[in-house]
PDB file of C-alpha atoms in Angstrom:
ATOM      1  CA  MET A   1      51.236 105.347 -55.224  1.00 28.00           C
ATOM      2  CA  SER A   2      49.246 102.580 -56.881  1.00 30.00           C
ATOM      3  CA  ILE A   3      49.553  98.943 -55.916  1.00 33.00           C
ATOM      4  CA  GLU A   4      51.154  98.194 -59.301  1.00 34.00           C
ATOM      5  CA  GLN A   5      54.008 100.576 -58.430  1.00 33.00           C
ATOM      6  CA  ASN A   6      54.731  99.115 -55.020  1.00 38.00           C
ATOM      7  CA  SER A   7      57.682  96.784 -54.696  1.00 37.00           C
ATOM      8  CA  ILE A   8      56.831  93.944 -52.318  1.00 43.00           C
ATOM      9  CA  ASP A   9      59.188  91.604 -50.532  1.00 54.00           C
ATOM     10  CA  GLN A  10      57.263  88.414 -51.277  1.00 55.00           C
ATOM     11  CA  ASN A  11      58.949  86.440 -48.517  1.00 61.00           C
ATOM     12  CA  SER A  12      57.930  88.980 -45.883  1.00 66.00           C
ATOM     13  CA  VAL A  13      54.372  89.025 -47.242  1.00 72.00           C
ATOM     14  CA  GLU A  14      54.153  85.250 -47.094  1.00 69.00           C
ATOM     15  CA  HIS A  15      55.394  85.382 -43.514  1.00 80.00           C
ATOM     16  CA  ARG A  16      52.589  87.810 -42.606  1.00 93.00           C
ATOM     17  CA  VAL A  17      49.903  85.650 -44.277  1.00 95.00           C
ATOM     18  CA  ARG A  18      50.891  82.031 -43.857  1.00 95.00           C
ATOM     19  CA  LEU A  19      49.319  79.020 -45.542  1.00 96.00           C
ATOM     20  CA  GLU A  20      49.805  75.780 -43.622  1.00 96.00           C
ATOM     21  CA  LEU A  21      48.699  72.374 -44.918  1.00 97.00           C
ATOM     22  CA  ASP A  22      47.748  69.399 -42.758  1.00 97.00           C
ATOM     23  CA  GLY A  23      46.367  66.712 -45.027  1.00 97.00           C
ATOM     24  CA  PRO A  24      43.156  68.014 -46.611  1.00 98.00           C
ATOM     25  CA  VAL A  25      42.906  70.975 -44.195  1.00 98.00           C
ATOM     26  CA  ALA A  26      44.539  74.310 -45.040  1.00 98.00           C
ATOM     27  CA  THR A  27      45.061  76.950 -42.357  1.00 98.00           C
ATOM     28  CA  ILE A  28      45.408  80.616 -43.284  1.00 98.00           C
ATOM     29  CA  ASN A  29      47.121  82.452 -40.455  1.00 97.00           C
ATOM     30  CA  LEU A  30      47.278  86.248 -40.359  1.00 97.00           C
ATOM     31  CA  ASN A  31      50.657  86.799 -38.764  1.00 97.00           C
ATOM     32  CA  ARG A  32      51.062  90.443 -37.801  1.00 95.00           C
ATOM     33  CA  PRO A  33      50.250  90.321 -34.071  1.00 95.00           C
ATOM     34  CA  ALA A  34      52.226  93.462 -33.181  1.00 95.00           C
ATOM     35  CA  LYS A  35      49.741  95.401 -35.355  1.00 94.00           C
ATOM     36  CA  LEU A  36      46.734  93.346 -34.179  1.00 96.00           C
ATOM     37  CA  ASN A  37      46.842  91.612 -37.576  1.00 97.00           C
ATOM     38  CA  ALA A  38      45.802  94.787 -39.391  1.00 94.00           C
ATOM     39  CA  MET A  39      45.734  94.111 -43.122  1.00 92.00           C
ATOM     40  CA  SER A  40      48.244  95.905 -45.346  1.00 91.00           C
ATOM     41  CA  VAL A  41      47.826  96.160 -49.118  1.00 91.00           C
ATOM     42  CA  ALA A  42      50.541  93.538 -49.577  1.00 91.00           C
ATOM     43  CA  MET A  43      48.716  91.165 -47.215  1.00 92.00           C
ATOM     44  CA  ASP A  44      45.508  91.831 -49.149  1.00 93.00           C
ATOM     45  CA  ARG A  45      47.193  90.825 -52.390  1.00 91.00           C
ATOM     46  CA  ARG A  46      48.669  87.708 -50.774  1.00 94.00           C
ATOM     47  CA  LEU A  47      45.303  86.606 -49.375  1.00 95.00           C
ATOM     48  CA  ASN A  48      43.722  86.932 -52.826  1.00 93.00           C
ATOM     49  CA  GLU A  49      46.520  84.837 -54.300  1.00 94.00           C
ATOM     50  CA  LEU A  50      45.912  82.152 -51.678  1.00 96.00           C
ATOM     51  CA  ALA A  51      42.204  82.004 -52.541  1.00 96.00           C
ATOM     52  CA  TYR A  52      43.147  80.947 -56.080  1.00 94.00           C
ATOM     53  CA  VAL A  53      45.740  78.482 -54.783  1.00 95.00           C
ATOM     54  CA  ILE A  54      43.157  76.856 -52.505  1.00 97.00           C
ATOM     55  CA  ASN A  55      40.454  76.723 -55.175  1.00 97.00           C
ATOM     56  CA  GLY A  56      42.889  75.138 -57.638  1.00 96.00           C
ATOM     57  CA  ASN A  57      44.207  72.490 -55.259  1.00 97.00           C
ATOM     58  CA  ASP A  58      41.862  69.491 -55.174  1.00 96.00           C
ATOM     59  CA  SER A  59      43.691  68.010 -52.180  1.00 97.00           C
ATOM     60  CA  ILE A  60      42.486  70.919 -49.999  1.00 98.00           C
ATOM     61  CA  ARG A  61      38.943  70.235 -48.834  1.00 98.00           C
ATOM     62  CA  ALA A  62      38.435  72.630 -45.916  1.00 98.00           C
ATOM     63  CA  VAL A  63      40.034  75.830 -44.632  1.00 98.00           C
ATOM     64  CA  VAL A  64      40.642  77.299 -41.188  1.00 98.00           C
ATOM     65  CA  LEU A  65      41.134  81.074 -41.066  1.00 98.00           C
ATOM     66  CA  THR A  66      42.688  82.548 -37.938  1.00 98.00           C
ATOM     67  CA  GLY A  67      45.019  85.252 -36.648  1.00 98.00           C
ATOM     68  CA  GLU A  68      48.252  84.916 -34.699  1.00 96.00           C
ATOM     69  CA  GLY A  69      48.136  85.935 -31.052  1.00 93.00           C
ATOM     70  CA  GLU A  70      45.365  86.176 -28.488  1.00 90.00           C
ATOM     71  CA  ARG A  71      44.787  89.941 -28.634  1.00 96.00           C
ATOM     72  CA  ALA A  72      43.177  90.096 -32.074  1.00 98.00           C
ATOM     73  CA  PHE A  73      42.044  88.058 -35.032  1.00 98.00           C
ATOM     74  CA  CYS A  74      42.100  91.189 -37.202  1.00 97.00           C
ATOM     75  CA  VAL A  75      41.240  94.847 -36.619  1.00 95.00           C
ATOM     76  CA  GLY A  76      40.634  95.533 -40.315  1.00 88.00           C
ATOM     77  CA  SER A  77      42.722  97.533 -42.758  1.00 84.00           C
ATOM     78  CA  ASP A  78      45.938  99.253 -41.762  1.00 77.00           C
ATOM     79  CA  LEU A  79      44.745 102.847 -42.146  1.00 67.00           C
ATOM     80  CA  THR A  80      48.309 104.078 -42.642  1.00 73.00           C
ATOM     81  CA  ASP A  81      48.571 101.920 -45.785  1.00 60.00           C
ATOM     82  CA  LEU A  82      45.324 102.829 -47.580  1.00 63.00           C
ATOM     83  CA  ASP A  83      47.132 105.092 -50.050  1.00 60.00           C
ATOM     84  CA  GLY A  84      48.643 101.926 -51.481  1.00 59.00           C
ATOM     85  CA  TYR A  85      45.289 101.143 -53.099  1.00 60.00           C
ATOM     86  CA  GLY A  86      45.610 104.228 -55.318  1.00 54.00           C
ATOM     87  CA  THR A  87      42.905 106.820 -55.961  1.00 64.00           C
ATOM     88  CA  SER A  88      39.431 106.707 -54.453  1.00 66.00           C
ATOM     89  CA  TRP A  89      38.164 105.397 -57.790  1.00 58.00           C
ATOM     90  CA  GLN A  90      40.773 102.635 -57.813  1.00 57.00           C
ATOM     91  CA  TYR A  91      39.872 101.747 -54.228  1.00 58.00           C
ATOM     92  CA  ARG A  92      36.189 101.582 -55.157  1.00 58.00           C
ATOM     93  CA  ASN A  93      37.067  99.088 -57.900  1.00 48.00           C
ATOM     94  CA  ARG A  94      39.601  97.112 -55.871  1.00 59.00           C
ATOM     95  CA  MET A  95      37.681  93.862 -56.369  1.00 58.00           C
ATOM     96  CA  ASP A  96      38.434  94.067 -60.088  1.00 55.00           C
ATOM     97  CA  ARG A  97      42.141  93.928 -59.225  1.00 58.00           C
ATOM     98  CA  ASN A  98      41.750  91.122 -56.666  1.00 63.00           C
ATOM     99  CA  LEU A  99      42.450  93.546 -53.833  1.00 75.00           C
ATOM    100  CA  ASP A 100      39.550  93.027 -51.458  1.00 86.00           C
ATOM    101  CA  TYR A 101      40.580  90.700 -48.652  1.00 91.00           C
ATOM    102  CA  PRO A 102      37.105  89.868 -47.223  1.00 93.00           C
ATOM    103  CA  MET A 103      35.973  88.992 -50.747  1.00 92.00           C
ATOM    104  CA  ALA A 104      39.064  86.794 -51.104  1.00 95.00           C
ATOM    105  CA  ILE A 105      37.624  84.713 -48.263  1.00 97.00           C
ATOM    106  CA  PHE A 106      34.137  84.845 -49.770  1.00 95.00           C
ATOM    107  CA  LYS A 107      35.287  83.464 -53.137  1.00 95.00           C
ATOM    108  CA  ILE A 108      36.986  80.383 -51.655  1.00 98.00           C
ATOM    109  CA  ARG A 109      34.867  77.446 -52.832  1.00 97.00           C
ATOM    110  CA  LYS A 110      35.885  75.131 -49.993  1.00 98.00           C
ATOM    111  CA  PRO A 111      34.197  75.585 -46.584  1.00 98.00           C
ATOM    112  CA  VAL A 112      35.952  78.203 -44.446  1.00 98.00           C
ATOM    113  CA  ILE A 113      35.904  77.987 -40.647  1.00 98.00           C
ATOM    114  CA  CYS A 114      36.939  81.270 -39.061  1.00 98.00           C
ATOM    115  CA  ALA A 115      38.471  80.980 -35.577  1.00 98.00           C
ATOM    116  CA  VAL A 116      38.607  84.332 -33.745  1.00 98.00           C
ATOM    117  CA  SER A 117      40.501  85.178 -30.582  1.00 98.00           C
ATOM    118  CA  GLY A 118      40.351  88.780 -29.361  1.00 98.00           C
ATOM    119  CA  TYR A 119      39.334  91.775 -31.445  1.00 98.00           C
ATOM    120  CA  CYS A 120      37.391  91.176 -34.658  1.00 98.00           C
ATOM    121  CA  LEU A 121      36.768  94.640 -36.053  1.00 97.00           C
ATOM    122  CA  GLY A 122      36.022  96.344 -39.373  1.00 94.00           C
ATOM    123  CA  GLY A 123      37.508  94.297 -42.190  1.00 94.00           C
ATOM    124  CA  GLY A 124      38.201  91.540 -39.678  1.00 97.00           C
ATOM    125  CA  LEU A 125      34.466  91.284 -39.033  1.00 97.00           C
ATOM    126  CA  GLU A 126      33.886  91.252 -42.801  1.00 96.00           C
ATOM    127  CA  MET A 127      36.237  88.266 -43.186  1.00 97.00           C
ATOM    128  CA  PHE A 128      34.424  86.607 -40.283  1.00 98.00           C
ATOM    129  CA  CYS A 129      31.084  87.147 -42.037  1.00 97.00           C
ATOM    130  CA  ALA A 130      32.493  85.933 -45.363  1.00 97.00           C
ATOM    131  CA  SER A 131      33.351  82.604 -43.722  1.00 98.00           C
ATOM    132  CA  ASP A 132      30.923  79.694 -43.500  1.00 98.00           C
ATOM    133  CA  ILE A 133      31.257  78.628 -39.864  1.00 98.00           C
ATOM    134  CA  ARG A 134      32.278  81.120 -37.188  1.00 98.00           C
ATOM    135  CA  LEU A 135      33.990  80.210 -33.907  1.00 98.00           C
ATOM    136  CA  ALA A 136      35.440  82.434 -31.177  1.00 98.00           C
ATOM    137  CA  THR A 137      36.960  82.520 -27.721  1.00 98.00           C
ATOM    138  CA  LYS A 138      34.860  83.833 -24.861  1.00 98.00           C
ATOM    139  CA  ASP A 139      36.991  86.973 -24.551  1.00 97.00           C
ATOM    140  CA  SER A 140      36.541  87.979 -28.206  1.00 98.00           C
ATOM    141  CA  SER A 141      34.692  91.128 -29.255  1.00 98.00           C
ATOM    142  CA  PHE A 142      33.181  92.295 -32.520  1.00 98.00           C
ATOM    143  CA  ALA A 143      32.403  95.637 -34.148  1.00 97.00           C
ATOM    144  CA  ALA A 144      31.550  97.195 -37.492  1.00 95.00           C
ATOM    145  CA  ALA A 145      33.559 100.246 -36.498  1.00 89.00           C
ATOM    146  CA  GLU A 146      33.838 102.047 -39.847  1.00 88.00           C
ATOM    147  CA  ILE A 147      30.999 104.460 -39.017  1.00 90.00           C
ATOM    148  CA  THR A 148      33.210 106.048 -36.344  1.00 88.00           C
ATOM    149  CA  TRP A 149      35.688 107.003 -39.093  1.00 82.00           C
ATOM    150  CA  GLY A 150      33.005 108.550 -41.272  1.00 85.00           C
ATOM    151  CA  TRP A 151      32.269 105.720 -43.686  1.00 77.00           C
ATOM    152  CA  HIS A 152      30.652 102.296 -43.782  1.00 84.00           C
ATOM    153  CA  GLY A 153      32.197  98.892 -44.386  1.00 78.00           C
ATOM    154  CA  GLY A 154      32.651  98.336 -48.099  1.00 78.00           C
ATOM    155  CA  SER A 155      33.489  94.649 -48.383  1.00 80.00           C
ATOM    156  CA  GLY A 156      30.150  93.066 -47.673  1.00 82.00           C
ATOM    157  CA  ALA A 157      29.646  94.496 -44.185  1.00 89.00           C
ATOM    158  CA  THR A 158      26.127  95.820 -44.786  1.00 93.00           C
ATOM    159  CA  GLN A 159      25.162  92.817 -46.919  1.00 93.00           C
ATOM    160  CA  LEU A 160      26.698  89.809 -45.161  1.00 95.00           C
ATOM    161  CA  LEU A 161      26.079  91.005 -41.611  1.00 96.00           C
ATOM    162  CA  THR A 162      22.411  91.651 -42.406  1.00 96.00           C
ATOM    163  CA  LYS A 163      21.978  88.152 -43.849  1.00 95.00           C
ATOM    164  CA  ILE A 164      23.639  86.525 -40.843  1.00 96.00           C
ATOM    165  CA  ILE A 165      22.070  88.353 -37.879  1.00 97.00           C
ATOM    166  CA  GLY A 166      19.076  90.105 -39.444  1.00 96.00           C
ATOM    167  CA  PRO A 167      18.426  93.781 -40.243  1.00 96.00           C
ATOM    168  CA  GLY A 168      17.712  94.938 -36.693  1.00 98.00           C
ATOM    169  CA  HIS A 169      20.915  93.702 -35.078  1.00 97.00           C
ATOM    170  CA  ALA A 170      22.966  94.527 -38.179  1.00 96.00           C
ATOM    171  CA  THR A 171      21.684  98.095 -38.387  1.00 97.00           C
ATOM    172  CA  GLU A 172      22.460  98.685 -34.714  1.00 97.00           C
ATOM    173  CA  MET A 173      26.022  97.419 -35.101  1.00 96.00           C
ATOM    174  CA  LEU A 174      26.592  99.306 -38.363  1.00 96.00           C
ATOM    175  CA  LEU A 175      25.199 102.643 -37.143  1.00 96.00           C
ATOM    176  CA  THR A 176      26.733 102.708 -33.663  1.00 96.00           C
ATOM    177  CA  GLY A 177      30.120 101.092 -34.277  1.00 96.00           C
ATOM    178  CA  ASP A 178      29.818  99.693 -30.741  1.00 97.00           C
ATOM    179  CA  ARG A 179      31.672  96.525 -29.816  1.00 97.00           C
ATOM    180  CA  ILE A 180      29.695  93.514 -28.669  1.00 98.00           C
ATOM    181  CA  ASP A 181      31.168  90.729 -26.581  1.00 98.00           C
ATOM    182  CA  ALA A 182      31.305  87.083 -27.564  1.00 98.00           C
ATOM    183  CA  THR A 183      28.258  86.078 -25.532  1.00 98.00           C
ATOM    184  CA  GLU A 184      26.104  88.666 -27.287  1.00 98.00           C
ATOM    185  CA  ALA A 185      27.597  87.707 -30.652  1.00 98.00           C
ATOM    186  CA  GLN A 186      26.552  84.104 -30.073  1.00 98.00           C
ATOM    187  CA  ARG A 187      23.093  85.147 -28.872  1.00 98.00           C
ATOM    188  CA  ILE A 188      22.331  87.046 -32.089  1.00 98.00           C
ATOM    189  CA  GLY A 189      23.693  84.292 -34.317  1.00 98.00           C
ATOM    190  CA  LEU A 190      26.998  85.834 -35.354  1.00 98.00           C
ATOM    191  CA  VAL A 191      29.062  83.115 -33.636  1.00 98.00           C
ATOM    192  CA  ASN A 192      28.373  79.383 -33.813  1.00 98.00           C
ATOM    193  CA  HIS A 193      30.398  78.209 -30.811  1.00 98.00           C
ATOM    194  CA  LEU A 194      32.508  79.735 -28.019  1.00 98.00           C
ATOM    195  CA  TYR A 195      35.672  78.321 -26.439  1.00 98.00           C
ATOM    196  CA  SER A 196      37.592  79.113 -23.276  1.00 98.00           C
ATOM    197  CA  ASP A 197      40.957  79.886 -24.884  1.00 97.00           C
ATOM    198  CA  ARG A 198      42.774  80.063 -28.220  1.00 97.00           C
ATOM    199  CA  ALA A 199      44.252  76.560 -27.918  1.00 97.00           C
ATOM    200  CA  SER A 200      40.856  74.890 -27.531  1.00 98.00           C
ATOM    201  CA  LEU A 201      39.441  77.187 -30.245  1.00 98.00           C
ATOM    202  CA  LEU A 202      42.040  76.111 -32.821  1.00 98.00           C
ATOM    203  CA  SER A 203      41.755  72.463 -31.825  1.00 98.00           C
ATOM    204  CA  ALA A 204      37.973  72.565 -32.341  1.00 98.00           C
ATOM    205  CA  ALA A 205      38.312  74.453 -35.642  1.00 98.00           C
ATOM    206  CA  ARG A 206      40.775  71.935 -37.051  1.00 98.00           C
ATOM    207  CA  GLU A 207      38.712  68.979 -35.827  1.00 98.00           C
ATOM    208  CA  LEU A 208      35.614  70.429 -37.480  1.00 98.00           C
ATOM    209  CA  ALA A 209      37.547  71.113 -40.697  1.00 98.00           C
ATOM    210  CA  ALA A 210      38.863  67.538 -40.713  1.00 98.00           C
ATOM    211  CA  THR A 211      35.327  66.173 -40.303  1.00 98.00           C
ATOM    212  CA  ILE A 212      34.080  68.249 -43.238  1.00 98.00           C
ATOM    213  CA  ALA A 213      37.127  67.320 -45.312  1.00 98.00           C
ATOM    214  CA  GLY A 214      36.251  63.642 -44.826  1.00 97.00           C
ATOM    215  CA  HIS A 215      33.040  64.003 -46.818  1.00 98.00           C
ATOM    216  CA  SER A 216      32.608  63.998 -50.592  1.00 97.00           C
ATOM    217  CA  PRO A 217      34.269  67.205 -51.850  1.00 96.00           C
ATOM    218  CA  ILE A 218      31.696  67.712 -54.609  1.00 95.00           C
ATOM    219  CA  ALA A 219      28.814  67.396 -52.139  1.00 96.00           C
ATOM    220  CA  VAL A 220      30.542  69.715 -49.663  1.00 97.00           C
ATOM    221  CA  GLU A 221      31.105  72.456 -52.243  1.00 95.00           C
ATOM    222  CA  ALA A 222      27.523  72.011 -53.449  1.00 95.00           C
ATOM    223  CA  VAL A 223      26.175  72.499 -49.915  1.00 96.00           C
ATOM    224  CA  LYS A 224      28.201  75.704 -49.522  1.00 96.00           C
ATOM    225  CA  LYS A 225      26.841  77.006 -52.831  1.00 95.00           C
ATOM    226  CA  LEU A 226      23.258  76.023 -52.004  1.00 94.00           C
ATOM    227  CA  VAL A 227      23.344  77.772 -48.631  1.00 95.00           C
ATOM    228  CA  ARG A 228      24.374  80.959 -50.429  1.00 93.00           C
ATOM    229  CA  VAL A 229      21.572  80.468 -52.946  1.00 93.00           C
ATOM    230  CA  ALA A 230      19.152  80.134 -50.025  1.00 93.00           C
ATOM    231  CA  GLN A 231      20.328  83.502 -48.671  1.00 90.00           C
ATOM    232  CA  THR A 232      19.768  85.348 -51.932  1.00 88.00           C
ATOM    233  CA  SER A 233      16.880  83.615 -53.722  1.00 90.00           C
ATOM    234  CA  SER A 234      13.248  82.639 -53.214  1.00 92.00           C
ATOM    235  CA  PHE A 235      12.440  79.190 -51.867  1.00 93.00           C
ATOM    236  CA  GLU A 236      11.207  78.067 -55.278  1.00 94.00           C
ATOM    237  CA  VAL A 237      14.432  79.142 -57.011  1.00 91.00           C
ATOM    238  CA  GLY A 238      16.572  77.585 -54.305  1.00 91.00           C
ATOM    239  CA  LEU A 239      14.638  74.334 -54.418  1.00 93.00           C
ATOM    240  CA  ALA A 240      14.965  74.148 -58.201  1.00 92.00           C
ATOM    241  CA  TYR A 241      18.701  74.780 -57.935  1.00 88.00           C
ATOM    242  CA  GLU A 242      19.001  72.129 -55.198  1.00 91.00           C
ATOM    243  CA  ASN A 243      17.166  69.524 -57.234  1.00 91.00           C
TER     244      ASN A 243
END
């Protein structure tokens, strides 16, 4: 069944992907802890909708992305719900229908701080990589686990992970599917900062978001764009764009 044919209880979807506003800081909370915040097709659609809401709201200047519960930030897609994307061809072109949840995070123009507690696997790792600043608790773990199912991550996993931690570390993670702990993730540059528990993690994420939100919004969005230019262009091109 295609996504267009699915009937969705919008209230239940909103409950599973909550948007909370605190002044200029928006918090996106994946709220499906019983399923380790695995992403359903309906949640995917909701997250894409929120990206447009955030981009179109000038009062929002920074975003915190997190998952409810201490066991997992997100373990990726709910494999029992993949048929909801339609045929393999439709799934391949899901970005054209705004149905690619890591890319929903990537296309948010405001800075995104991802705060991870617990498992961060598959599509969860892709959302983590699509964020701008990455925080985690000390008991978190990370894996690009798709290879163990017979495929590779298709929402920026091979591209974003390589840019963040380099080809050697990225290739090892992508080809083994092995989980790494938070200390190793910080050592290789995947995580910016580690915290003892979820409460201190969220407090630090919101404090950091508030600091960023206090700066000129045009300058902040420009910095985010320029950092991406630096990752994909030569120094000369990046410098010209900066100037």
